[in-house]
Short mmCIF file of C-alpha atoms in Angstrom, two decimals:
data_model
loop_
_atom_site.label_atom_id
_atom_site.label_comp_id
_atom_site.label_asym_id
_atom_site.label_seq_id
_atom_site.Cartn_x
_atom_site.Cartn_y
_atom_site.Cartn_z
CA MET A 1 -53.59 129.24 101.07
CA LYS A 2 -56.96 129.27 102.83
CA LYS A 3 -56.92 128.55 106.57
CA LYS A 4 -59.50 125.77 106.27
CA ASN A 5 -57.49 123.97 103.59
CA LEU A 6 -54.28 124.27 105.64
CA LEU A 7 -56.04 122.98 108.74
CA GLN A 8 -57.43 119.98 106.85
CA ARG A 9 -53.99 119.20 105.47
CA MET A 10 -52.38 119.53 108.91
CA PHE A 11 -54.74 117.03 110.51
CA SER A 12 -54.99 114.55 107.63
CA ALA A 13 -51.35 113.48 107.30
CA GLY A 14 -48.72 112.11 109.63
CA GLU A 15 -45.69 109.89 109.98
CA TRP A 16 -47.93 106.87 110.51
CA ALA A 17 -49.33 107.37 107.02
CA LYS A 18 -45.89 107.06 105.47
CA GLU A 19 -45.24 103.85 107.38
CA LEU A 20 -48.56 102.30 106.34
CA ALA A 21 -48.40 103.24 102.68
CA GLY A 22 -44.69 103.05 102.00
CA PRO A 23 -42.11 105.78 101.37
CA ASP A 24 -43.19 106.63 97.81
CA GLU A 25 -46.90 107.10 98.52
CA PHE A 26 -46.55 110.48 100.27
CA VAL A 27 -43.72 112.19 98.44
CA HIS A 28 -45.15 115.65 99.26
CA LEU A 29 -45.99 114.89 102.88
CA GLN A 30 -43.35 117.20 104.34
CA GLU A 31 -44.77 120.09 102.28
CA ALA A 32 -48.30 119.40 103.53
CA VAL A 33 -47.62 119.11 107.27
CA ILE A 34 -46.70 121.81 109.73
CA GLU A 35 -45.42 120.40 113.01
CA LEU A 36 -46.40 122.34 116.10
CA ASP A 37 -45.19 121.98 119.66
CA ASN A 38 -48.35 123.15 121.41
CA TYR A 39 -51.76 124.71 120.91
CA LYS A 40 -50.37 128.23 121.36
CA GLU A 41 -48.53 127.79 118.06
CA LEU A 42 -51.82 126.73 116.45
CA GLU A 43 -53.46 129.89 117.82
CA LYS A 44 -50.63 131.99 116.43
CA LEU A 45 -50.78 130.31 113.02
CA PHE A 46 -54.51 131.02 112.59
CA GLY A 47 -54.75 134.25 114.57
CA TRP A 48 -57.03 132.71 117.18
CA SER A 49 -57.46 134.20 120.64
CA LYS A 50 -59.56 131.73 122.67
CA ASP A 51 -57.62 129.25 124.79
CA PRO A 52 -59.17 125.81 125.16
CA VAL A 53 -60.87 124.61 128.33
CA VAL A 54 -59.02 121.42 129.35
CA THR A 55 -59.27 119.03 132.25
CA ASP A 56 -56.71 118.26 134.90
CA ASP A 57 -58.23 114.82 135.46
CA PRO A 58 -55.35 112.41 136.27
CA ARG A 59 -56.89 109.78 133.98
CA VAL A 60 -56.23 112.14 131.10
CA VAL A 61 -52.99 113.82 132.11
CA GLY A 62 -51.47 110.80 133.83
CA PHE A 63 -48.73 108.54 132.51
CA ARG A 64 -49.92 105.11 131.31
CA TYR A 65 -47.97 104.33 128.14
CA PRO A 66 -44.49 105.23 126.84
CA GLU A 67 -46.12 107.64 124.36
CA ASP A 68 -47.52 109.60 127.31
CA VAL A 69 -44.09 110.81 128.39
CA ASN A 70 -44.72 113.92 126.25
CA GLU A 71 -48.24 114.36 127.73
CA ARG A 72 -49.77 113.23 124.44
CA PRO A 73 -53.38 112.89 125.69
CA LEU A 74 -53.29 116.39 127.17
CA ARG A 75 -51.73 117.88 124.00
CA ASP A 76 -54.39 116.12 121.89
CA MET A 77 -57.15 117.59 124.06
CA GLU A 78 -55.64 121.06 123.90
CA CYS A 79 -55.44 120.98 120.10
CA LEU A 80 -58.97 119.65 119.64
CA GLY A 81 -60.22 122.12 122.23
CA VAL A 82 -58.59 125.16 120.65
CA VAL A 83 -59.99 124.26 117.22
CA ALA A 84 -63.49 123.77 118.69
CA ALA A 85 -63.31 126.98 120.74
CA ASN A 86 -62.18 129.17 117.88
CA CYS A 87 -64.03 127.65 114.90
CA ARG A 88 -67.36 127.48 116.78
CA PRO A 89 -68.70 124.45 114.89
CA THR A 90 -72.36 123.48 114.95
CA THR A 91 -71.68 119.77 114.40
CA CYS A 92 -68.59 117.67 115.20
CA LEU A 93 -67.80 114.04 114.43
CA GLU A 94 -65.14 112.17 116.35
CA ILE A 95 -64.09 108.79 115.03
CA GLY A 96 -62.30 106.53 117.50
CA THR A 97 -63.77 107.83 120.74
CA GLY A 98 -61.90 105.55 123.14
CA HIS A 99 -62.63 106.69 126.68
CA GLY A 100 -64.30 109.91 125.50
CA TYR A 101 -61.80 112.41 126.91
CA ALA A 102 -61.26 114.14 123.57
CA THR A 103 -65.02 114.11 122.98
CA SER A 104 -65.50 115.95 126.26
CA ALA A 105 -62.89 118.52 125.23
CA ILE A 106 -64.72 119.13 121.96
CA ALA A 107 -68.11 119.41 123.72
CA GLU A 108 -66.73 121.69 126.45
CA ASN A 109 -65.13 124.03 123.94
CA ALA A 110 -68.02 124.06 121.46
CA PRO A 111 -71.09 124.17 123.72
CA ALA A 112 -73.46 125.03 120.86
CA ALA A 113 -72.33 122.06 118.77
CA THR A 114 -73.87 118.63 118.46
CA VAL A 115 -71.04 116.14 118.95
CA TRP A 116 -71.35 112.72 117.32
CA THR A 117 -68.92 109.94 118.19
CA VAL A 118 -68.13 106.59 116.62
CA ASN A 119 -66.14 103.90 118.37
CA ILE A 120 -65.55 100.23 117.65
CA PRO A 121 -65.88 98.18 120.84
CA PRO A 122 -62.55 96.44 121.65
CA LYS A 123 -63.99 92.93 121.20
CA HIS A 124 -64.93 93.81 117.59
CA SER A 125 -61.70 95.56 116.62
CA ARG A 126 -59.62 92.43 116.11
#
């Protein structure tokens, strides 16, 4: 299987998709997803060597929500950063920018890329 195809499949499916669509919609989901514990496993899987540049800003690595107990924002930034650092994209699109922390990780790790972001302001998301 080509690395690009595997990467697309890894990032396009998740448990949330099963919950939204129902149990029968994604019968092959487990075959299409590889769960990783950290970005080092992603590097190993693709044979990458560049570690991501990540922030130690407390707004990013701090605990705000129950989901943050596993350092989710930091893990997200590491994964996006390692992909950007090793794939060397020229253009990136982030949908759902939020506070922009992940956008900064992409821009920091792909300095030659143009990074486009799209975010729906909170007052319009209801």
